[in-house]
Tab-separated table of N, CA, C and O in Angstrom:
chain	number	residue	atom	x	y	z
A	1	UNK	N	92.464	88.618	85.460
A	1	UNK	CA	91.399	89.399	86.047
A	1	UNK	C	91.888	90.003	87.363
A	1	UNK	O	92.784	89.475	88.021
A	2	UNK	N	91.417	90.856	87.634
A	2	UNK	CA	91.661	91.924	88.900
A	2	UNK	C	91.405	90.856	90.595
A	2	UNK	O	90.343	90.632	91.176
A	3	UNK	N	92.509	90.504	90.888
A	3	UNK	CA	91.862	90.080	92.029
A	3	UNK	C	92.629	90.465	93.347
A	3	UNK	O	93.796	90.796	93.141
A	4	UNK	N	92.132	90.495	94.935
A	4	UNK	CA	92.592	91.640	95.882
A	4	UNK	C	92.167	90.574	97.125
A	4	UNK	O	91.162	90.047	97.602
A	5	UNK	N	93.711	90.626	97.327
A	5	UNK	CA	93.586	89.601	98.673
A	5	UNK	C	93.909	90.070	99.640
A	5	UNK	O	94.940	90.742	99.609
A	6	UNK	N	93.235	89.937	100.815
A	6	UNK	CA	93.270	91.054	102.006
A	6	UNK	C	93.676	89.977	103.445
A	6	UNK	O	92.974	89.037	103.818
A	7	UNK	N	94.832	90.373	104.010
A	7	UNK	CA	95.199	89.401	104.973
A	7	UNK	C	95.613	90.255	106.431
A	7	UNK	O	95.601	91.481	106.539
A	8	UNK	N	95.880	89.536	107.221
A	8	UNK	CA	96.369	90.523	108.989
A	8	UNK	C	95.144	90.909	109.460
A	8	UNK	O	95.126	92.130	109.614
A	9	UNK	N	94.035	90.339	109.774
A	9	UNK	CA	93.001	90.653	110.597
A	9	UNK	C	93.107	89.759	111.580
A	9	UNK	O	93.941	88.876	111.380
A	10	UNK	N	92.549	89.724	112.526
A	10	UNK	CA	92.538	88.782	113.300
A	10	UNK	C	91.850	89.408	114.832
A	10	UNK	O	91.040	90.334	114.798
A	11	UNK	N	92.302	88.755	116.177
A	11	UNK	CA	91.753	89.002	117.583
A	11	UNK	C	92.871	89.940	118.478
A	11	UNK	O	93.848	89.484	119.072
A	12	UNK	N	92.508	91.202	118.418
A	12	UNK	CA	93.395	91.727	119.228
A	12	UNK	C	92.589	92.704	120.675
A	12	UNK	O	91.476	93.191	120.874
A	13	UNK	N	93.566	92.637	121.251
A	13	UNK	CA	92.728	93.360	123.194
A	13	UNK	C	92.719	94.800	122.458
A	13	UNK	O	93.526	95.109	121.582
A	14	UNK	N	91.306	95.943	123.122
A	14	UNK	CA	91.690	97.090	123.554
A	14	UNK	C	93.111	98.346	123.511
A	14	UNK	O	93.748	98.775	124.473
A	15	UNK	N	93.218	98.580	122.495
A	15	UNK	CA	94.692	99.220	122.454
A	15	UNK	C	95.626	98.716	121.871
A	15	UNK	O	96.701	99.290	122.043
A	16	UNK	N	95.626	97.601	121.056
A	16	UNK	CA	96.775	96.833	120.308
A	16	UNK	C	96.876	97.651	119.106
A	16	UNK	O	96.411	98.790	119.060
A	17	UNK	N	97.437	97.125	118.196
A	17	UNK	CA	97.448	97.265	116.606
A	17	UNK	C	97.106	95.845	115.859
A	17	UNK	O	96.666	94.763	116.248
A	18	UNK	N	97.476	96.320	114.735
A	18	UNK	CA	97.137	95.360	113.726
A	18	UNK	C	97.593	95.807	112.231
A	18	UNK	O	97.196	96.921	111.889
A	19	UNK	N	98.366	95.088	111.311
A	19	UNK	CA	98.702	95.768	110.422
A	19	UNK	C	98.162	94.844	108.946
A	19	UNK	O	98.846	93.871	108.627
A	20	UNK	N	96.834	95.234	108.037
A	20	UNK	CA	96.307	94.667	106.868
A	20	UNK	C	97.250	95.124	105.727
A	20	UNK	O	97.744	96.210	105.424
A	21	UNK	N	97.314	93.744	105.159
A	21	UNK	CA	97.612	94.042	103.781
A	21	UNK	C	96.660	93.363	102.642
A	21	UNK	O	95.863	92.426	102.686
A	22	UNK	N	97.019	94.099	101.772
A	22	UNK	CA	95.895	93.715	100.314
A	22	UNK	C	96.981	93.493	99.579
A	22	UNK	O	97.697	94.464	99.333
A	23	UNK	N	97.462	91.759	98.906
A	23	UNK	CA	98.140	91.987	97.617
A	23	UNK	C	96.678	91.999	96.015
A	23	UNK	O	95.524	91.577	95.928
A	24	UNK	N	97.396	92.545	95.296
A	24	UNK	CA	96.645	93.223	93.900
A	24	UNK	C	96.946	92.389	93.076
A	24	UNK	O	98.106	92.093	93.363
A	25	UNK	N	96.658	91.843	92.271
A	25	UNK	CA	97.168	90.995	91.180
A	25	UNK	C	95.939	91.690	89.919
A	25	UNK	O	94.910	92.242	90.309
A	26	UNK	N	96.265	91.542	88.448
A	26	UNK	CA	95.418	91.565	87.474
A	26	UNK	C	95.446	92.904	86.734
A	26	UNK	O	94.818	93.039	85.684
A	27	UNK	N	96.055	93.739	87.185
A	27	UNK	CA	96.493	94.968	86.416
A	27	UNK	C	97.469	95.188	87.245
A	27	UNK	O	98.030	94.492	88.091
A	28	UNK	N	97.679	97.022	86.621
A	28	UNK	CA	99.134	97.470	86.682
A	28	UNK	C	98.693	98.496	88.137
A	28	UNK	O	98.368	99.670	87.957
A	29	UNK	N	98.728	97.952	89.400
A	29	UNK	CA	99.061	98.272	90.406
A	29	UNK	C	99.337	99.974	90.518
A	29	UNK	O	98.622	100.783	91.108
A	30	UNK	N	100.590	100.244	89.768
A	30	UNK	CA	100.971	101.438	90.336
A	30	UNK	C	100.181	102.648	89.362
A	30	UNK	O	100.109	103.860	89.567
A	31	UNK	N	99.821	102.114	88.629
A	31	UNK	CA	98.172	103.106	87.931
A	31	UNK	C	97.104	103.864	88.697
A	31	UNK	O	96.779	105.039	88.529
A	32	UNK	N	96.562	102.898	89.661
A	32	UNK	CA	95.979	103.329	90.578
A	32	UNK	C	95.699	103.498	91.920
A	32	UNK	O	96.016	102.669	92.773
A	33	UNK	N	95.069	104.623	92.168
A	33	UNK	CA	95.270	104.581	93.731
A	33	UNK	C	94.212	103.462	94.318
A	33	UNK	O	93.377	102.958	93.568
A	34	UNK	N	94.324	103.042	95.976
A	34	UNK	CA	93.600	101.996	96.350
A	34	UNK	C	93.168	102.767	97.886
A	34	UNK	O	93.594	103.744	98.501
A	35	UNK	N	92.196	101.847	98.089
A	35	UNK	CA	91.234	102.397	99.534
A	35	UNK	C	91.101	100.937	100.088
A	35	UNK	O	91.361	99.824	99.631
A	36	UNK	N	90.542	101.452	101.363
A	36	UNK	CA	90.404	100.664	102.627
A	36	UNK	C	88.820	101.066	102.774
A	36	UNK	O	88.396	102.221	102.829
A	37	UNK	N	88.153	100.046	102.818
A	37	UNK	CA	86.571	100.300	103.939
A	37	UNK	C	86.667	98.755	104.842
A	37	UNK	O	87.316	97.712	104.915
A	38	UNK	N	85.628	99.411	105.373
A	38	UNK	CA	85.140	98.763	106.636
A	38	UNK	C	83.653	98.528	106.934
A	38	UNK	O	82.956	99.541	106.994
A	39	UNK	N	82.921	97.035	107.178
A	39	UNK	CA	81.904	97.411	107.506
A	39	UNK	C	81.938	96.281	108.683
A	39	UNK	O	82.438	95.159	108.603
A	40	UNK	N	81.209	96.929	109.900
A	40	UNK	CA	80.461	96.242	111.134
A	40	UNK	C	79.293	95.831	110.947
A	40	UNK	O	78.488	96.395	110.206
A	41	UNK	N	79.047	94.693	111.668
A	41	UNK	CA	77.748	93.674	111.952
A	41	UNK	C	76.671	94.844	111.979
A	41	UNK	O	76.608	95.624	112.930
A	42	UNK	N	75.674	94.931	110.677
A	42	UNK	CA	74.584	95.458	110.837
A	42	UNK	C	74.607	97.385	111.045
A	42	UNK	O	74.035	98.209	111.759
A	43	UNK	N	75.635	97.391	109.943
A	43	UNK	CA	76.043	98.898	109.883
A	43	UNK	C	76.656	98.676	108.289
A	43	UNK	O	76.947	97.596	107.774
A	44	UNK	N	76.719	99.524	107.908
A	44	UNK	CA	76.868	99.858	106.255
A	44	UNK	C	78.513	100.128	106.386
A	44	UNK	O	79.242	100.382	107.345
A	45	UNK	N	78.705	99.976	105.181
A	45	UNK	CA	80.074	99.698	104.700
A	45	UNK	C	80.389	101.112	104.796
A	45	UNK	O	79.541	101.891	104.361
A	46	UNK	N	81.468	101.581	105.293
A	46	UNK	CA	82.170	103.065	105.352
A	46	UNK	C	83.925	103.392	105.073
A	46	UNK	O	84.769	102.612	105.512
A	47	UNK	N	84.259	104.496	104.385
A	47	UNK	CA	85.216	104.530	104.177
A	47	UNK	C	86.172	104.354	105.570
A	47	UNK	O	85.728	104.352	106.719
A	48	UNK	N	87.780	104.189	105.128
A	48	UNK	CA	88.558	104.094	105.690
A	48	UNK	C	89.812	104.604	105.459
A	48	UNK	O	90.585	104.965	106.347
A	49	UNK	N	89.992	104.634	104.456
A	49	UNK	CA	91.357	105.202	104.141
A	49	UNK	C	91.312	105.221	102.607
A	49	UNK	O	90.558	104.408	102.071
A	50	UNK	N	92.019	106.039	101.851
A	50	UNK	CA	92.840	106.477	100.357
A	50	UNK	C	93.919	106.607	100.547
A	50	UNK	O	94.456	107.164	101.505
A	51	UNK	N	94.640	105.833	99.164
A	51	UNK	CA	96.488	106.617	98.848
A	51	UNK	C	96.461	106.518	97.071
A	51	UNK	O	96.184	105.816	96.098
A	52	UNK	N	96.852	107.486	97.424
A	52	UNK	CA	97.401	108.189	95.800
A	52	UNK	C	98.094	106.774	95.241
A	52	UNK	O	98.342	105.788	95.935
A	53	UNK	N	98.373	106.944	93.626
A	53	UNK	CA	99.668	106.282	93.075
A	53	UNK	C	100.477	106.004	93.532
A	53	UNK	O	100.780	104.813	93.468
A	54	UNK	N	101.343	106.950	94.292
A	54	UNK	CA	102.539	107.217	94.521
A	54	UNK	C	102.611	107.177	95.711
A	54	UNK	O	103.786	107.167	96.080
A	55	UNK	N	101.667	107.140	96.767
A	55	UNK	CA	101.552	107.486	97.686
A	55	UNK	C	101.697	108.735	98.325
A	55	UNK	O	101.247	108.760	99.471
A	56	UNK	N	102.205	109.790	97.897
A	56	UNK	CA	102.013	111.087	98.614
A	56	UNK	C	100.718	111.797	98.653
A	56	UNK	O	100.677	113.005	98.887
A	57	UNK	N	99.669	111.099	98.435
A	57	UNK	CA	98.338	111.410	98.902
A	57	UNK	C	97.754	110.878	100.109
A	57	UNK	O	97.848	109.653	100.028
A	58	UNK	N	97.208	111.204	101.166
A	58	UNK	CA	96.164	109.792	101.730
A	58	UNK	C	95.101	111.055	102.235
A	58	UNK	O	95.250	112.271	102.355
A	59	UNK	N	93.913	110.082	102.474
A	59	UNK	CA	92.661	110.238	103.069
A	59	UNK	C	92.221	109.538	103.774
A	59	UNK	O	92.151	108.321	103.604
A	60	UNK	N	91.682	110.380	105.074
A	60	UNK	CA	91.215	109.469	106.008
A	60	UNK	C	89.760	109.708	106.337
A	60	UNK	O	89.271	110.837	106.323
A	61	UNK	N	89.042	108.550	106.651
A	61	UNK	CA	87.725	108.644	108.038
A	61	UNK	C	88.104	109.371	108.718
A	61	UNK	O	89.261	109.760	108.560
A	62	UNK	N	87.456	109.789	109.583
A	62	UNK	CA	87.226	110.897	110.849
A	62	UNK	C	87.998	110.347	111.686
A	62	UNK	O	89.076	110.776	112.095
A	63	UNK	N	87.280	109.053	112.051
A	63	UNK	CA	87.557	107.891	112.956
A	63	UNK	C	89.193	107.255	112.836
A	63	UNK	O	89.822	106.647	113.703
A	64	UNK	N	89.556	107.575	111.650
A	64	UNK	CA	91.110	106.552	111.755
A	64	UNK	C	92.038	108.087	111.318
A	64	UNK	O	93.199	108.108	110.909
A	65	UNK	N	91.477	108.837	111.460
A	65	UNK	CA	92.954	109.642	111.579
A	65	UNK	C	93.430	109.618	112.794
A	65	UNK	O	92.697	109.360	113.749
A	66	UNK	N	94.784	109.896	112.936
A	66	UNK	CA	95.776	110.069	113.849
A	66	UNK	C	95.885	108.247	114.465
A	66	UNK	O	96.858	107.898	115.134
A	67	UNK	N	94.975	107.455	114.180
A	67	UNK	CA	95.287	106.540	114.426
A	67	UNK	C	95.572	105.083	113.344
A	67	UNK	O	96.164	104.031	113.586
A	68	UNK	N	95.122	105.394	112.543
A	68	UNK	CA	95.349	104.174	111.268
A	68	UNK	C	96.559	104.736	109.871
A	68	UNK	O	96.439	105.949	109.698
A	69	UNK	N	97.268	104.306	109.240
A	69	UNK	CA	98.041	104.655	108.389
A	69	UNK	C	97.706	103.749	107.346
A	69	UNK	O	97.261	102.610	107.493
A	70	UNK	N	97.983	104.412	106.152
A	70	UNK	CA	98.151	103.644	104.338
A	70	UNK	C	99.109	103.934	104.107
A	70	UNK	O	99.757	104.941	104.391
A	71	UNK	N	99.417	102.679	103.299
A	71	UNK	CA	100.772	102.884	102.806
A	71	UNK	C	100.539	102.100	101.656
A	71	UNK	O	99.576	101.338	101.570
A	72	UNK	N	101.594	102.298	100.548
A	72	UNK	CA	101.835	100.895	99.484
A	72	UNK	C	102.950	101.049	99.137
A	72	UNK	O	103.709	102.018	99.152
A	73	UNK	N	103.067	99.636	98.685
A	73	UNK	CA	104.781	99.232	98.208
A	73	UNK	C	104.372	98.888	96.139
A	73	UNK	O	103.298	98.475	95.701
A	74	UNK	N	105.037	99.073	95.700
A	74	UNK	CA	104.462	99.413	94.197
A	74	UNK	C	105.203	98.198	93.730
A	74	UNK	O	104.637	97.336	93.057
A	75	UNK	N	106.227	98.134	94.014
A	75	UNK	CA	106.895	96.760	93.452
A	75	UNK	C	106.365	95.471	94.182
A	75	UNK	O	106.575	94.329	93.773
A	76	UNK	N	105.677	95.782	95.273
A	76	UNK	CA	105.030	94.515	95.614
A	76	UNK	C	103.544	94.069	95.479
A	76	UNK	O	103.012	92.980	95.694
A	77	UNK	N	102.946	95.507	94.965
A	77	UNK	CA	101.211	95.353	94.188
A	77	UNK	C	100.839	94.958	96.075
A	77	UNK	O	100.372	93.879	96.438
A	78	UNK	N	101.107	95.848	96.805
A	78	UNK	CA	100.582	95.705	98.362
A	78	UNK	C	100.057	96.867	98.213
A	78	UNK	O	100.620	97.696	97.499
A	79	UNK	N	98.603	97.217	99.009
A	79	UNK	CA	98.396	98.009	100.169
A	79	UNK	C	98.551	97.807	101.468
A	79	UNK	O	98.249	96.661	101.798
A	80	UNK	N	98.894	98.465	102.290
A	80	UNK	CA	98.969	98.405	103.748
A	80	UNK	C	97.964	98.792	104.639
A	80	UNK	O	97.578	99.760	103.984
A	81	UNK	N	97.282	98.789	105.567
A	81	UNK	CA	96.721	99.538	106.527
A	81	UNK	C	97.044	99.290	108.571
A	81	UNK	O	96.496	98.640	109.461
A	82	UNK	N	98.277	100.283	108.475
A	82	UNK	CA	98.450	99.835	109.718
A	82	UNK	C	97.239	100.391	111.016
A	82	UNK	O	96.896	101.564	111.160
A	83	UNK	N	96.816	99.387	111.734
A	83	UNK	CA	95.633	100.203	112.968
A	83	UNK	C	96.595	100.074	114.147
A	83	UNK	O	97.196	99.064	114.512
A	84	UNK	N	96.615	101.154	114.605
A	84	UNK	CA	96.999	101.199	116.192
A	84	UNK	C	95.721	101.949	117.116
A	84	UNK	O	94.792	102.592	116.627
A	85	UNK	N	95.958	101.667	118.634
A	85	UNK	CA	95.151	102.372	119.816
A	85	UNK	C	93.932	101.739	118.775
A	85	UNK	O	93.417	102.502	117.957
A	86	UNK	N	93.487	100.240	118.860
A	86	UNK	CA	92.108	99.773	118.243
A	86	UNK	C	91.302	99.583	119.463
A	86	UNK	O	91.668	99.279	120.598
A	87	UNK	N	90.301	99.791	119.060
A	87	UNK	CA	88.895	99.909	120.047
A	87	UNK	C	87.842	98.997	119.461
A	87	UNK	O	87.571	98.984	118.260
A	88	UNK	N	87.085	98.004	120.647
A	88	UNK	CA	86.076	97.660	120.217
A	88	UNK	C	85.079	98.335	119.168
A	88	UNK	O	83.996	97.762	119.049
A	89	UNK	N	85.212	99.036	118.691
A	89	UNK	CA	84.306	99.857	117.599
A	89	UNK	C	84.520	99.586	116.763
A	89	UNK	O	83.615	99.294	115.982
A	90	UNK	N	86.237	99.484	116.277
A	90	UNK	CA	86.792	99.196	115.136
A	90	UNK	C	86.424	97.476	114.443
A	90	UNK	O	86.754	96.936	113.387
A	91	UNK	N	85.704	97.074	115.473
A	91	UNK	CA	85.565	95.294	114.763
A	91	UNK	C	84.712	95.238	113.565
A	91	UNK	O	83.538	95.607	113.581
A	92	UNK	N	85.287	94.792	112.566
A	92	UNK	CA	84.949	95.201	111.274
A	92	UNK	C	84.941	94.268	110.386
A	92	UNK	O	84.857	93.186	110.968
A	93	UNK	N	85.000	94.109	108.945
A	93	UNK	CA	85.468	93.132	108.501
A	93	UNK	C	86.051	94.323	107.681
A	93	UNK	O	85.386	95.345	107.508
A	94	UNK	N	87.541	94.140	107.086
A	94	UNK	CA	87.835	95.265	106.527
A	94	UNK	C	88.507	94.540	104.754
A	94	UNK	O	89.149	93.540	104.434
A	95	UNK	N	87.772	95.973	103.844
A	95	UNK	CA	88.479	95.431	102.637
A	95	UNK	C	89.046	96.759	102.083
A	95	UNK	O	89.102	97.921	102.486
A	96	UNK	N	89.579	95.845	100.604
A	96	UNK	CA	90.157	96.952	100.083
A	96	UNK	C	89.741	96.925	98.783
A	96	UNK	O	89.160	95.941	98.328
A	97	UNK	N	90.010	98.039	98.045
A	97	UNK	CA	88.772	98.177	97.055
A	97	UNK	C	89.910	99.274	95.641
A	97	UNK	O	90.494	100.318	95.934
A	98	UNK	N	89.917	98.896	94.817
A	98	UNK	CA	90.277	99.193	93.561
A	98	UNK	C	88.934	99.831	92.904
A	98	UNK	O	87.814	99.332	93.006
A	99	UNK	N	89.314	101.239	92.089
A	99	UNK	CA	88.435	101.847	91.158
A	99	UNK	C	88.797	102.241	89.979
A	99	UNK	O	89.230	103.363	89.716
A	100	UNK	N	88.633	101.312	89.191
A	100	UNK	CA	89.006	101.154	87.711
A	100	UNK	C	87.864	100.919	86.758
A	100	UNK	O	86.882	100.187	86.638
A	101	UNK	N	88.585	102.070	86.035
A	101	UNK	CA	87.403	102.409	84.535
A	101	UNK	C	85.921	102.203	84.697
A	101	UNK	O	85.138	101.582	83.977
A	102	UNK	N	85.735	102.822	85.732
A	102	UNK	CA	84.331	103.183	86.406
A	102	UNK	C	83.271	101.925	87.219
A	102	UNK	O	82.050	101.797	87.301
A	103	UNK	N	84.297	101.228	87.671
A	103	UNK	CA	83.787	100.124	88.736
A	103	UNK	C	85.064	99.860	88.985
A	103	UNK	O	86.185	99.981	88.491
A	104	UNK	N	84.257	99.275	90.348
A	104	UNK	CA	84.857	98.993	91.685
A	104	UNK	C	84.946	97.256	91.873
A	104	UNK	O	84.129	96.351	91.704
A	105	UNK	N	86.418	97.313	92.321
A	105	UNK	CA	86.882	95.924	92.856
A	105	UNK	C	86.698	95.924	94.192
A	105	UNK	O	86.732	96.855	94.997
A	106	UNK	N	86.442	94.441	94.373
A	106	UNK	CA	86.730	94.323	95.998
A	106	UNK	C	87.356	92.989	96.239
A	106	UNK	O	87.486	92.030	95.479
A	107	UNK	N	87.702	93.157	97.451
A	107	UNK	CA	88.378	91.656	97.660
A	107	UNK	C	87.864	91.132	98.861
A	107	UNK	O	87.345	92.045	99.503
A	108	UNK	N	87.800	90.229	99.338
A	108	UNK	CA	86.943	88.893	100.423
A	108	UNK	C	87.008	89.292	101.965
A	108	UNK	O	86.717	88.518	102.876
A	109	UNK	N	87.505	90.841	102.157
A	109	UNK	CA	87.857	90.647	103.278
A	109	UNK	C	88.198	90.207	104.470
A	109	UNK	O	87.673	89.117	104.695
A	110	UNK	N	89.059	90.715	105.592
A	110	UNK	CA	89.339	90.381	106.419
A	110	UNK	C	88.867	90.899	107.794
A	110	UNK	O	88.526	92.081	107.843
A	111	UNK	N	88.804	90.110	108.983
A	111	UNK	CA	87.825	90.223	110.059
A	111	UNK	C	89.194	90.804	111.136
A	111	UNK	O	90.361	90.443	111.288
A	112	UNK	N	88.426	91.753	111.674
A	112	UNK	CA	89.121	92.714	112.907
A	112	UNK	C	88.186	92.544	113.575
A	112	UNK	O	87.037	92.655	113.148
A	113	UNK	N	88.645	92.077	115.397
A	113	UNK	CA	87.808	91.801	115.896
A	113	UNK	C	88.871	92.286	117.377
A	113	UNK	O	90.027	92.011	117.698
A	114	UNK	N	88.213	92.790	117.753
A	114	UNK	CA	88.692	94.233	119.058
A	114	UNK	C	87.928	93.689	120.572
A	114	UNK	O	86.747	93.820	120.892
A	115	UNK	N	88.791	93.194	121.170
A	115	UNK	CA	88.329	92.403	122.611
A	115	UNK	C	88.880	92.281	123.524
A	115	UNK	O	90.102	92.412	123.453
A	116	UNK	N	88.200	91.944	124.949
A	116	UNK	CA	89.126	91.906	125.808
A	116	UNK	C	89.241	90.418	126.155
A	116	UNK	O	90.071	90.038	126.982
């Protein structure tokens, strides 16, 4: 079965980074493309990022361009999401989310938490 484990969240100051990964297990990884959302305490779940198959696609939030990157490694069934210049705003719990044959995976996310 499809399952999506999301790790690298954690407590970082004002301006750090942070780099999430999602390993994929349960299908064939390089089939499909994968996304990033995010949702904050008492705010609705919102996108974050897309990457193609292959990766020469991505899509971003408003909010994480120029500052967040996707990436994936295909032989390792990873997504990536590197955050840099993070801001208290960004404290989130962040997942990643597979869309296959017309539903959506998710996995347990992980907590970003932006402080001084």
């Amino acid at each position: 079965q499809v399952q999506l484990v999301e790790s690298g969240g954690g407590l970082v100051q004002p301006g750090g980074s942070l780099r999430l990964s999602c390993a994929a297990s349960g299908f064939t990884f390089s089939n499909y493309p994968m996304s990033w959302y995010r949702q904050a305490p008492g705010k609705e779940r919102e996108f974050v990022a897309s990457i193609s198959i292959t990766g020469s696609n991505t899509n971003y939030g408003v909010f994480a361009e120029g500052r967040f990157t996707i990436s994936r490694d295909n032989a390792l069934n990873t997504v990536f999401l590197q955050m840099n210049s993070l801001q208290p705003e960004d404290t989130a719990i962040y997942y990643c989310m597979l869309l296959k044959e017309n539903r959506d995976y998710w996995g347990q996310g992980t907590q970003v938490t932006v402080s001084s």
